[in-house]
Each structure stands twice: as C-alpha cells, then as structure tokens.
Coordinates of C-alpha atoms and ligand atoms in Angstrom, one line a residue:
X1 CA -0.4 -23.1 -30.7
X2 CA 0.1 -20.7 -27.6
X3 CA 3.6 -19.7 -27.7
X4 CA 5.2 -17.5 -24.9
X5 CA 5.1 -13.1 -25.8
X6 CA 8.7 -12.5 -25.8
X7 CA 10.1 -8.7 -26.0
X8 CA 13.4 -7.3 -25.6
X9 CA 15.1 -3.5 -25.5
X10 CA 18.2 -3.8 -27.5
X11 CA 19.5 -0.6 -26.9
X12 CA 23.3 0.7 -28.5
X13 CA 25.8 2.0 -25.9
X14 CA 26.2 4.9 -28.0
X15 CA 24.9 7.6 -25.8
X16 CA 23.0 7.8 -22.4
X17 CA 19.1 6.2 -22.2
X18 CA 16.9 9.2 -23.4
X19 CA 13.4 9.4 -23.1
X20 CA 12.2 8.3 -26.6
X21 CA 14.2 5.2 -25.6
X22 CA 12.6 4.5 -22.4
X23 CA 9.4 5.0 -23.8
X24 CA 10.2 2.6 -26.2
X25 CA 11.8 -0.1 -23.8
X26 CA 8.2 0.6 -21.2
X27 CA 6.0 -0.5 -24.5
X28 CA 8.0 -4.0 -24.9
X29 CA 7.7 -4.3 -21.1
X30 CA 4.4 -3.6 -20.8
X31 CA 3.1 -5.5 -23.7
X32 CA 5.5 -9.3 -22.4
X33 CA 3.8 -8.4 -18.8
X34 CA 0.3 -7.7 -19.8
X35 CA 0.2 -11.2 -22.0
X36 CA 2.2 -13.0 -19.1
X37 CA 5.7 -12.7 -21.1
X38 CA 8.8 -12.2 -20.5
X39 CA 10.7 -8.9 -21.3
X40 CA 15.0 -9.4 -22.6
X41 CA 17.5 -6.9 -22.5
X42 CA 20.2 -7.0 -25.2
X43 CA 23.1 -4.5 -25.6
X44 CA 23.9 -3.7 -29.3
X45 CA 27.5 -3.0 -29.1
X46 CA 29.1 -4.4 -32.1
X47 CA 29.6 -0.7 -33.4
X48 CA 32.8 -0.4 -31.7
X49 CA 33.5 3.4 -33.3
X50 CA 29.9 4.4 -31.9
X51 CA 30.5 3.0 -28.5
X52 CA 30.2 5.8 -26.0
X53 CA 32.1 5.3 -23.1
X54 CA 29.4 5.5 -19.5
X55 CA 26.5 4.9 -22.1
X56 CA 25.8 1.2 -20.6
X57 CA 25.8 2.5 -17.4
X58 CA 23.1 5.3 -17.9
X59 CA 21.0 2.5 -20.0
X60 CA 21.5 0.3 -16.9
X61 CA 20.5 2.9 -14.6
X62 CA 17.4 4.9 -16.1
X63 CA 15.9 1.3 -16.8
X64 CA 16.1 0.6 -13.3
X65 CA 15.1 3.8 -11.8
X66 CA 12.2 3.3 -13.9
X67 CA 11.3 0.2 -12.8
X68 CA 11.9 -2.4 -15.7
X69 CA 13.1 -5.1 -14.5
X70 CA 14.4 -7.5 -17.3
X71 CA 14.3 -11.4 -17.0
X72 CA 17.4 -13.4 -17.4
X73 CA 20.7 -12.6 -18.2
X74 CA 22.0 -9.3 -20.2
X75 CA 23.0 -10.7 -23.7
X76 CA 25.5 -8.7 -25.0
X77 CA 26.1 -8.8 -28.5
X78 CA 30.3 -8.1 -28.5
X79 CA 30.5 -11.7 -26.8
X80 CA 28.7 -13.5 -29.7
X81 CA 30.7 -12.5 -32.9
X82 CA 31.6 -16.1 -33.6
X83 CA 27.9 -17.1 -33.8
X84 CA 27.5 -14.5 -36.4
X85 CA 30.2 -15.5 -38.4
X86 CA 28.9 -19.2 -38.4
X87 CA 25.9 -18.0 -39.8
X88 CA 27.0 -15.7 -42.2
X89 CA 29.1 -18.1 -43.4
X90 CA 25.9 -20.3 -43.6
X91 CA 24.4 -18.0 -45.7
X92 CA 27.3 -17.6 -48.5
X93 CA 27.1 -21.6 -48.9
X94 CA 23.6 -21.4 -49.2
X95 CA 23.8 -19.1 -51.9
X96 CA 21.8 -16.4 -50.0
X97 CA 25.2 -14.2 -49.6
X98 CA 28.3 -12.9 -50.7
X99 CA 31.6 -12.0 -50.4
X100 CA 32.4 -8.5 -51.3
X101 CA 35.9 -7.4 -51.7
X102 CA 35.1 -3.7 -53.2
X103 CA 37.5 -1.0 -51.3
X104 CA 36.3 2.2 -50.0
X105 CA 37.4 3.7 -53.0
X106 CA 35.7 1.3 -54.9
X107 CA 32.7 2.2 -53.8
X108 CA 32.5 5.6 -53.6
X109 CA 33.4 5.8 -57.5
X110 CA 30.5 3.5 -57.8
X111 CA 28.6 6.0 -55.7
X112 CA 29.6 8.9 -58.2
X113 CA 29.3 7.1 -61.5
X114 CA 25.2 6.4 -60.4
X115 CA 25.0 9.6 -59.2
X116 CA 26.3 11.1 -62.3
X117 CA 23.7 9.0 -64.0
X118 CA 20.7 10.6 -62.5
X119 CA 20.0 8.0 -60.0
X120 CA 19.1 10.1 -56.8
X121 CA 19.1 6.4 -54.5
X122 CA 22.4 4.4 -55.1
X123 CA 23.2 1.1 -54.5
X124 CA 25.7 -1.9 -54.5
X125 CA 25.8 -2.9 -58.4
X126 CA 26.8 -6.5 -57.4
X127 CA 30.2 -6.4 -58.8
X128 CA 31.5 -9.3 -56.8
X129 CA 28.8 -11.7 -57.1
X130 CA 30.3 -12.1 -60.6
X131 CA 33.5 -13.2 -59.2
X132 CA 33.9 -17.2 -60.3
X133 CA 34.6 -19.1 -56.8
X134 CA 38.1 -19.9 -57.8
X135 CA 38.5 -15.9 -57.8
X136 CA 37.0 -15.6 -54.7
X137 CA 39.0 -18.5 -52.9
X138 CA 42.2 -16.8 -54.5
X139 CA 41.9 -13.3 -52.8
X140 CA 40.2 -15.5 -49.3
X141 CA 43.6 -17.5 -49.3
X142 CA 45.5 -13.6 -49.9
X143 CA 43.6 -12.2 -47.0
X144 CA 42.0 -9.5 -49.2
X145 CA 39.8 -7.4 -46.9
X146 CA 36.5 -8.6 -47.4
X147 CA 32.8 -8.2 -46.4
X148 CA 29.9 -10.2 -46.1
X149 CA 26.6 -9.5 -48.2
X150 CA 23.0 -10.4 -48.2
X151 CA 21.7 -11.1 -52.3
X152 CA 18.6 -9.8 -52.3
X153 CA 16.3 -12.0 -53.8
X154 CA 13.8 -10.4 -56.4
X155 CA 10.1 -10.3 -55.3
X156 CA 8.3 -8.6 -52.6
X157 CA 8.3 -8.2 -49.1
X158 CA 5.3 -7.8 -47.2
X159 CA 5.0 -7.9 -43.6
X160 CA 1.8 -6.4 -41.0
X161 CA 2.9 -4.1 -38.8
X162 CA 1.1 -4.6 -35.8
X163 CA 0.9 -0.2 -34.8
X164 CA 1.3 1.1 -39.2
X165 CA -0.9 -2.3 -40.2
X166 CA 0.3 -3.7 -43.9
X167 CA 3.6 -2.6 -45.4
X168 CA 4.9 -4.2 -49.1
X169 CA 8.0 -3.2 -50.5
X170 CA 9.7 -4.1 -53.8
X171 CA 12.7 -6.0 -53.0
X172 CA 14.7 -4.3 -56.2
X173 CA 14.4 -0.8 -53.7
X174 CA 16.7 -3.1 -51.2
X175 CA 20.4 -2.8 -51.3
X176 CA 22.1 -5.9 -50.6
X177 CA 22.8 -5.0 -46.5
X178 CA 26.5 -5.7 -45.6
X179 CA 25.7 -8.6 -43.1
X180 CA 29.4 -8.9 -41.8
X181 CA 32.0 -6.0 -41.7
X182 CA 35.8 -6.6 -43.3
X183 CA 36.6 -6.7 -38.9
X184 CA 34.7 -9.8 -38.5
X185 CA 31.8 -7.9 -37.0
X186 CA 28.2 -8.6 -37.9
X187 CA 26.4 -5.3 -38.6
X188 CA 23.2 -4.2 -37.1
X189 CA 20.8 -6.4 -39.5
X190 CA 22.5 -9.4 -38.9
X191 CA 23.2 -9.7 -35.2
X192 CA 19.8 -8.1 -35.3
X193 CA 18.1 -11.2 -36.7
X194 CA 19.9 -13.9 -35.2
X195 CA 19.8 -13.1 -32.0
X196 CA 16.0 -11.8 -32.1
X197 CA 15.5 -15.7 -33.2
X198 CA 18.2 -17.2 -30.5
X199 CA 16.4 -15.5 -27.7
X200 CA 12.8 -16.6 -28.9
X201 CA 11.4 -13.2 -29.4
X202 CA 8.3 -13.2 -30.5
X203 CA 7.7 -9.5 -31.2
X204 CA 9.9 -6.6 -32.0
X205 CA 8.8 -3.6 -30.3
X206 CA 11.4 -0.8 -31.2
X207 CA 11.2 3.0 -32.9
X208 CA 10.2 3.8 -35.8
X209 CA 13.8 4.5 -37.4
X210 CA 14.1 0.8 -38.0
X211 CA 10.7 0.7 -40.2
X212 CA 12.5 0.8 -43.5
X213 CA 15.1 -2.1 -42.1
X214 CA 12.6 -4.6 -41.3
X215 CA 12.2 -6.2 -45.1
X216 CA 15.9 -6.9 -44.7
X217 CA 15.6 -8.4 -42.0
X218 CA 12.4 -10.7 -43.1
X219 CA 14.6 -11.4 -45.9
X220 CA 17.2 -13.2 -43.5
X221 CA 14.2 -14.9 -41.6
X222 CA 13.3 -15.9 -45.0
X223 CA 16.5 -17.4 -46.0
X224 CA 17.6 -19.0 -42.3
X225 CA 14.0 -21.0 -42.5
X226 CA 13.4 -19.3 -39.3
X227 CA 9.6 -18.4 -37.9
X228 CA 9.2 -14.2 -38.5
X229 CA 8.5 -12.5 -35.0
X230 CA 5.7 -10.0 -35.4
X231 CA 6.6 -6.4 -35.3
X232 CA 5.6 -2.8 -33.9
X233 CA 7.1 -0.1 -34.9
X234 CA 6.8 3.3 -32.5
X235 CA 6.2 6.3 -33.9
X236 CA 8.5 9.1 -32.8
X237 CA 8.4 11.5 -30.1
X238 CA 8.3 15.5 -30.8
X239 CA 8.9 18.3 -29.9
X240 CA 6.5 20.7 -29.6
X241 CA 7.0 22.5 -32.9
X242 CA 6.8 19.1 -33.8
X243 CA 10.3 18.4 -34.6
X244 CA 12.7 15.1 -33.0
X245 CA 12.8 15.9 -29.5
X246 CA 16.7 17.0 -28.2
X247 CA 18.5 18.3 -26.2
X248 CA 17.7 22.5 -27.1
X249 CA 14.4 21.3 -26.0
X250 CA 15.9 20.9 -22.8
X251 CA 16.2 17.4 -20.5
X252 CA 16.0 14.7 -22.7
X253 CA 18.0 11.9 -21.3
X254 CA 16.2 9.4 -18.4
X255 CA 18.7 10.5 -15.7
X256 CA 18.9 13.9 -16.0
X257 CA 14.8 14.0 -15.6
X258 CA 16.0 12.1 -12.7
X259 CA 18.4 14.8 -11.3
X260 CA 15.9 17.4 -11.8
X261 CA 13.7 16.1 -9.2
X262 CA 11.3 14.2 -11.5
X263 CA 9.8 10.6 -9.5
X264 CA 10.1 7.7 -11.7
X265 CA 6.3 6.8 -11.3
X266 CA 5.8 10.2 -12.7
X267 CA 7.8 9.6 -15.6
X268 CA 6.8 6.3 -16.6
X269 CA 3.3 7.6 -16.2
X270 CA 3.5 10.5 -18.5
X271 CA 5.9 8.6 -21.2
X272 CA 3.1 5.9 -21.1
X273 CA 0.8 8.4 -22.1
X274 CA 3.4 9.6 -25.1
X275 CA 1.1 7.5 -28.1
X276 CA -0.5 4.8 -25.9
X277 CA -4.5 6.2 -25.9
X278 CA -6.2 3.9 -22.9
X279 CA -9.4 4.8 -24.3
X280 CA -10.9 6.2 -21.2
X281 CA -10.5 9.8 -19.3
X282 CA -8.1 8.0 -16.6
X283 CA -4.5 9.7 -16.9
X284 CA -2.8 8.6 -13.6
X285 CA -0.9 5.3 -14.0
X286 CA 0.6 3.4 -11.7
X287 CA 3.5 0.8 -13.1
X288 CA 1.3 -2.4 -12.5
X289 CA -2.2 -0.7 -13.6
X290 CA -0.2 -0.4 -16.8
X291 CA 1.1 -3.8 -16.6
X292 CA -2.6 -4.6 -17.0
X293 CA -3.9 -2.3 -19.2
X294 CA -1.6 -1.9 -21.5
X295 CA -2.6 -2.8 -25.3
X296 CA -0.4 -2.1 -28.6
X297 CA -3.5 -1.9 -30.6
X298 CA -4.7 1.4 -28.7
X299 CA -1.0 2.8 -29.4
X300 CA -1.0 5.9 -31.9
X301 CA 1.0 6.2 -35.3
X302 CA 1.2 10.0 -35.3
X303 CA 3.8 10.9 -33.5
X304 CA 3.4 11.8 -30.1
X305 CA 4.3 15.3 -28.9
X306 CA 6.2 15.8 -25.4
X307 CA 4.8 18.3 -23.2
X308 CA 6.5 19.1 -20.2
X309 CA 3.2 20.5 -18.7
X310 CA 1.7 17.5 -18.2
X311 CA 4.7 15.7 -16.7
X312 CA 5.0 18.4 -14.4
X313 CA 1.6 17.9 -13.2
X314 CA 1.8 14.1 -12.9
X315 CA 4.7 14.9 -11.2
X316 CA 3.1 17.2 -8.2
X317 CA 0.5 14.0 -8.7
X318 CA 2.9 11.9 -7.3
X319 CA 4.8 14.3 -4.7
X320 CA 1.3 14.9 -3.0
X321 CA 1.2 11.1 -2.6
X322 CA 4.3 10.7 -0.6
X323 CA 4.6 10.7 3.1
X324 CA 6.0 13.7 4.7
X325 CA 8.8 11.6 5.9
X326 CA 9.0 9.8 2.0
X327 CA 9.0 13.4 0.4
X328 CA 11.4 14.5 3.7
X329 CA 13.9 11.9 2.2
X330 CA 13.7 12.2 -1.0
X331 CA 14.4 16.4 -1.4
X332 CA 17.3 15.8 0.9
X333 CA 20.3 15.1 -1.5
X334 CA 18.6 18.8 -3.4
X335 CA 18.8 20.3 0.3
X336 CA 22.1 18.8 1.0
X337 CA 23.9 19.8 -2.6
X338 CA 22.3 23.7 -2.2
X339 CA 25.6 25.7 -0.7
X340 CA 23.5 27.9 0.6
X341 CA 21.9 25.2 3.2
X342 CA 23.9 24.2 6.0
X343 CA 21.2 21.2 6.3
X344 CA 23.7 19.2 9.0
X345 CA 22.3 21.5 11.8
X346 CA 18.8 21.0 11.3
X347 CA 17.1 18.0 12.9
X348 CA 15.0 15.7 10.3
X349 CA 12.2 16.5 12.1
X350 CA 12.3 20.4 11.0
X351 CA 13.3 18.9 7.8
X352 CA 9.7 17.5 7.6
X353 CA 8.3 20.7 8.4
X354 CA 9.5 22.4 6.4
X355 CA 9.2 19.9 3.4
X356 CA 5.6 19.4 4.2
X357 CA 5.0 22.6 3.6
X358 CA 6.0 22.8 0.3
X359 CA 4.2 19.2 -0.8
X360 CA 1.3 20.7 -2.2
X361 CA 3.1 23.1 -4.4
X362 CA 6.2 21.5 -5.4
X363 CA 6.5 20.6 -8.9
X364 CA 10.1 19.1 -9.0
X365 CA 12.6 18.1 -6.2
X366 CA 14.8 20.4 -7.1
X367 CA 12.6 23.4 -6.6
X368 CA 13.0 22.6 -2.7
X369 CA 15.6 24.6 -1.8
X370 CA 14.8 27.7 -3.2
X371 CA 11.6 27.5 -2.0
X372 CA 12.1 26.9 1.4
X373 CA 15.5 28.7 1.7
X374 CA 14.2 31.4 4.3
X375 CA 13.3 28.2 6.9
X376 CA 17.2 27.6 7.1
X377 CA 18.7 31.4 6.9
X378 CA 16.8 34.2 7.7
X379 CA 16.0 36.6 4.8
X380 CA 16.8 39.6 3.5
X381 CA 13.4 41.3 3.4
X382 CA 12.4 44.2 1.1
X383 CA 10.6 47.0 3.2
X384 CA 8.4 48.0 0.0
X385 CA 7.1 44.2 -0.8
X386 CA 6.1 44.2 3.0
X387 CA 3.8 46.6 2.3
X388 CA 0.0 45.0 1.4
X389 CA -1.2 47.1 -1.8
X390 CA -4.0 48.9 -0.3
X391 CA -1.5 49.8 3.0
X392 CA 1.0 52.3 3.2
X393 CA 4.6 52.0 5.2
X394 CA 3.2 53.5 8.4
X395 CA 0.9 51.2 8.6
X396 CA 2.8 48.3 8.1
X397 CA 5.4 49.3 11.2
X398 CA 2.0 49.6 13.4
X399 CA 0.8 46.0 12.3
X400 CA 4.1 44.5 12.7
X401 CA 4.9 45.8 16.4
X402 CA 1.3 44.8 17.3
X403 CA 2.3 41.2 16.0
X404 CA 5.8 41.5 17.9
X405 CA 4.0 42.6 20.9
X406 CA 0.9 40.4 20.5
X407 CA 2.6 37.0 19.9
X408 CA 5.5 37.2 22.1
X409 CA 2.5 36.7 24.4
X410 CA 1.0 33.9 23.4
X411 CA 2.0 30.7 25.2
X412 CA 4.4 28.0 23.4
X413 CA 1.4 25.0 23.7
X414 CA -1.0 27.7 21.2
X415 CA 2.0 28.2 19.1
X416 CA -0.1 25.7 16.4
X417 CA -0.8 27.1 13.0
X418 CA -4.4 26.7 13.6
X419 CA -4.3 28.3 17.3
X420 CA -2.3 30.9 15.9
X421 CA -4.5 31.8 13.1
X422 CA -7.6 31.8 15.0
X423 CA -6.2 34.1 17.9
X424 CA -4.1 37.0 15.7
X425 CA -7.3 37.3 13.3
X426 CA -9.9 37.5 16.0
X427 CA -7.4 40.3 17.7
X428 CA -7.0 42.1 14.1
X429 CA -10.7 42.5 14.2
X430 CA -10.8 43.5 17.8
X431 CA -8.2 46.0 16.7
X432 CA -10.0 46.9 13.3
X433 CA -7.0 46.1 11.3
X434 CA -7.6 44.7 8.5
X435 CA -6.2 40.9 7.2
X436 CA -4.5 42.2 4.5
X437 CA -2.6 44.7 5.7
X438 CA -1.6 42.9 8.8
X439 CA -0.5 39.2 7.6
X440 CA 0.7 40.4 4.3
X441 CA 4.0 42.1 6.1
X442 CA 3.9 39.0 8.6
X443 CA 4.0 37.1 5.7
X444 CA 6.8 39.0 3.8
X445 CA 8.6 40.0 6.9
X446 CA 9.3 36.0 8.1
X447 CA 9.6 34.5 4.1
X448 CA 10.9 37.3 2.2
X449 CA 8.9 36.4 -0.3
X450 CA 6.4 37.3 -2.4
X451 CA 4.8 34.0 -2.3
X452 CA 5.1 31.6 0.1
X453 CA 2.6 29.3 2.6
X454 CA 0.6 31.5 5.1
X455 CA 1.8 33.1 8.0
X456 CA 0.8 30.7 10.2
X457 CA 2.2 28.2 8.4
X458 CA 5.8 29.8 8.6
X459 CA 5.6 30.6 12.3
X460 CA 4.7 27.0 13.4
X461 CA 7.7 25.7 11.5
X462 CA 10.3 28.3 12.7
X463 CA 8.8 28.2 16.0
X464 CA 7.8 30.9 18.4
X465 CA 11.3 32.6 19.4
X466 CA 12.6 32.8 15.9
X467 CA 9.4 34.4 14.5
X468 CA 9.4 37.3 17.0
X469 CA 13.3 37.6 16.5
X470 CA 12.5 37.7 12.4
X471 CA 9.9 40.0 13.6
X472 CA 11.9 42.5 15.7
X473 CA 15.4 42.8 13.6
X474 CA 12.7 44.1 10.9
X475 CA 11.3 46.2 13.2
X476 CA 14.8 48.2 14.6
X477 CA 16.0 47.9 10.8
X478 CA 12.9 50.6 9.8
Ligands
LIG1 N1 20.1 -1.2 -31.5 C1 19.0 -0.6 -32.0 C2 18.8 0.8 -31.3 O1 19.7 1.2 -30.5 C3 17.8 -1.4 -31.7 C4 16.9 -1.7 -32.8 C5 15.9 -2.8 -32.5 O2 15.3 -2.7 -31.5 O3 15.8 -3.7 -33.4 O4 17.9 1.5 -31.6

C-alpha cells in the first residue's frame, strides 16, 4: 500500500513563532517534500485564555519569511468545535468516555486527600463513572457544568517513535485526559486526534513536550477504529549551558532574527543543522538541497545546542552571495531607520558602494550602519588613533600633507582604488616613508576608525574632492 507522507505544523496562537518552533515546522516540511508529500498548517486555538493577541500573525509571517510554503487551506481549529463534540459524544456512547461533573473544588480536595496519602502523581479517581445513567441524565437535563473524559482502558501502550525508537507505557500511569472542557471546547488531545485523522496525516512531527501525550492520544486512535499516524518526536533546543533556550539568551523568536539583519536562507540553514546530522562535512544548505536530503532517521535525540556562532557565519555565508545591488537593497530599511543617516540624499548608486564594501565583513544587516556611518557624515577623528604605533604625531602631519598635496594631483579617471593604491605606495617609497605610517593616518583620518576597509577603498567611494577635504579640515584642525 503506498499511501501519501502527510505532515502538518499545528502551532498555538499563544505567543510569536520562535525558533524551536520553526525548526520544528522545517523537519515536517522537509520530511512531506523529500518523500513527495504534502506539508498542512493547523492553528490550535481552542485555548481561548492562552490566545495571544498578534501571535497568528508572527506564526504566519516567520513561516513565510522562511520559505514554508503550506498546501491547502489553513485549518483552524476554533471553526470545528461542533465536529469535536460529535465525536466526543461518540465516544461516551461507545463506552470509551465519560461525563464528569466534579467542580473545581471538587477536585482539588481530591488533589489534597492523594497528596496527603503519599501519592507524589495524582489523578482523576473516577468518581463519576460510578454515576448510574439515570443520574447522569438528571444533572444533563439540570445543565450541571460538565466535562467530557477519556476511560482509560487497562493494558499497555506501545508505540515506535520514529527519532526515540520503542516507547511502552502502563496505561494505569494515564489519567483519564479531559477530552471536552465544561465550555464545549475540545482540549488539546482531542482536537489533536481527530483532526490529525480528518486531514490524513500520516506522521506527527512535533517537539518533544508532547512525548508523554502521545499514548493518550493512541488510545483515542484505538477507540475511534482509526489507522495510528507514525510519530517523531524532536528533541529540544538548548541553550548553551544547556538549558531551554529563551529569551535571556537573547533573540529567540523567528522575526526578531529577522529584524536583526539575519537572511532567511541563513536561518533555515543553521536551524536545519539544530539535530538533523547529514552525515557528510557539507554545512551550507540551500532550502531545496534540503528538500532532498533531508532524512528523519539521521535526526539526533540529544538535544541540540543553539550557537549563535555558527549562524553568524552562515549568515556572512549568505551576505557574500548577494549581488551588490541584492545586498544594496536589502541593508536599506537598517540605513533608512539609523537617525543618524540622512540616506534620501545619497544616490543608490553610492549606496552600493558603500554597501559593497562592507559585504565581505558584514555579519548581520543591522551592523550596516554603524559600520559605514563615516561614508554618509564625516567623522570626528581622534588625533592619537591617527598615529601608526611605530610613528609619532610629527610624522603623521608630514604624511598627511604629502597625501593632501600628492592626491589633489592625481587626475579624476586614476581616482580607482587600484590606480590609487599603486601610485601613493610607489611615491611613499620614492619618498622613503614607510606604509604604515603613511596609510594608517589616511586610513583613520577619512573612517575615524580603528578598523575599517583600506584606504583606497574609502577614497574611491567618497570620491576625490571629499577625500582631500576629509584630508585638509584634519590638517588646519592640528
Ligand atoms: N499545538 C501544539 C503546540 O503548539 C502542537 C502539538 C502537536 O504538534 O501535536 O505545540
């Protein structure tokens, strides 16, 4: 029998997409594409007092940014409570459920009275599967607030996961799961289940957190005579002292790796990498090399530990593969939101200049504008940095009038960072200056910084008049 690999991301709307969640939704969508599949998205909202107003919206948009394209229509779970009733309801006439009509109060004396007993897990003592059904049909026809339970049956459950291999539990450790909430609303296990079967999945792909729910749900597989999808449960992904990764660790949520300046293919490259082992040396993915290579059994149990090293590396990775004019385009929203760039009166083709500049150092986007801020205002310089460390101050003023004097005569057409080079250093050894102490202050005197491109660099962007005015104010200023 070959059926279709079906996946799905069935995220909550109760906080924005973080980066444990993308990894996990990347795994379902890389395992449906690599076997020809298809991948679902599903929004978990029947939790009204978790829903997080905007959370949708950031789900929506990291998924997108990243590049996961789901098939078909969004299924939202808040639109199908009356399917879940039917089959709750299902499930009490079959005998496989209950109706609990315990209070709060009720419960937590319950809660109190096992405690008290030494038990250290507590759980539901079945109090109203003792009701007799004319009891139960008397507080139904009073309206008594009421929930839905699933009766455990006794035995085992033992299901092969396809990342932790064999897990067997005792069904007597499993507490009979509210199925539908006294508001009408399935809970998590429910919905879970029916719609996993309703939209044909064929394997669960999700974290790691819902390990120790899965025998409830084969248990409702079980009872609804339904085929059991496989399942893959993701290990977790850590800090680097190896505890949950959040938020003190700094970014962790998909768009705000985004607004830092991080490229998509960087990030789906390097959260690839967060467990997946491809078995070779290769580390740089694109999106569709993974759509091909991609294989669950190679994916690691441990959990896998984020380092922000390595994402900034595959990020340079992919900055260095940009056009100038791609690159150009993409640090402009950084340049446009820095105050301190009035980016409006530059021409894009100075943009690119200056941008190109930076391509082979530039980690994140958002590094641009600090490190090219001296191409659009000119800096204040510090006399003592422009001083090379084997130089001394006098020096410096001599080198920096020759270079006023010697490259206001150099025609526009040389004014090349190549021409320029090859001309100032064959006259600093006519002159028996020596590099150093000459291109160090040219350096410092047009950046005002301590590290920067070369000087040659900087003086083809900003063009000949500006360098020899940079060049001069420094000079009257000594
Ligand atoms: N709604 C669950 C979550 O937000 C999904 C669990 C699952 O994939 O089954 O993590």
């Amino acid at each position: 029998m070959s059926t279709q690999i079906k996946t799905r991301f069935a995220p909550s709307p109760t906080g924005d997409l973080h980066i444990g969640g993308l990894r996990t939704a990347l795994f379902a969508y890389l395992f449906a594409k690599k076997n020809q599949g298809q991948f679902f998205l599903r929004v978990e909202d029947t939790d009204q007092t978790r829903y997080k107003e905007g959370s949708l919206n950031s789900i929506l948009e990291g998924l997108k940014w990243a590049g996961l394209h789901y098939d078909g229509d969004l299924v939202y779970q808040s639109k199908r409570t009356a399917i879940y009733q039917k089959y709750a309801a299902e499930l009490v006439k079959a005998g496989h459920a209950y109706h609990c009509f315990c209070t709060a109060d009720d419960l937590a004396t319950m809660r109190q009275e096992q405690t008290a007993d030494g038990n250290t897990v507590t759980r539901y003592d079945r109090r109203c599967l003792n009701l007799t059904p004319e009891e139960v049909k008397a507080k139904l026809d009073a309206g008594t607030p009421h929930v839905i339970r699933l009766k455990v049956p006794s035995g085992e459950t033992e299901f092969t996961d396809l990342i932790r291999g064999k897990v067997k539990i005792n069904n007597a450790d499993v507490d009979d799961q509210i199925l539908l909430k006294s508001d009408g609303f399935p809970t998590y296990h429910l919905a879970n289940v029916i719609d996993d079967h309703d939209m044909g999945i064929s394997h669960v792909i999700r974290a790691e957190e819902w390990l120790p729910s899965t025998p409830k749900h084969i248990i409702l597989y079980q009872m609804f005579d339904w085929d059991i999808p496989e399942f893959a449960h993701l290990s977790m992904v850590l800090a680097p002292d190896r505890s949950k990764l959040s938020k003190r660790h700094g970014a962790t949520s998909v768009l705000e790796f985004k607004n830092l300046g991080y490229l998509p293919e960087a990030v789906v490259n390097y959260i690839a990498l967060l467990g997946w082992n491809p078995g070779t040396e290769q580390e740089v993915f694109s999106l569709s090399e993974l759509e091909k290579e991609f294989d669950l059994a190679k994916v690691n149990k441990s959990g896998a530990i984020f380092d922000i090293e390595k994402l900034n590396w595959l990020n340079g990775h992919y900055i260095r593969q940009k056009t100038i004019q791609e690159l150009a385009e993409l640090c402009l929203p950084y340049l446009q939101a820095d105050e301190n760039i009035k980016i409006q009166e530059y021409k894009n083709n100075y943009i690119e200049l200056v941008v190109g500049l930076e391509q082979e150092r530039l980690k994140k986007l958002s590094e641009i504008g600090e490190r090219t801020k001296y191409f659009f205002a000119r800096p204040t310089v510090d006399p003592q940095m422009m001083v090379w460390k084997k130089s001394t101050p006098e020096e410096t003023q001599e080198r920096l009038k020759f270079l006023l004097e010697f490259l206001a005569t150099v025609p526009e057409e040389n004014w090349t960072r190549n021409t320029l080079q090859d001309i100032v250093i064959e006259e600093i050894g006519r002159r028996g200056y020596g590099n150093g102490d000459t291109l160090w202050p040219m350096r410092v005197a047009l950046s005002g910084e301590e590290k920067s491109p070369s000087p040659f660099e900087i003086a083809e962007v900003l063009g000949k008049s500006e360098t020899i005015e940079r060049l001069k104010m420094i000079i009257e200023k000594a």
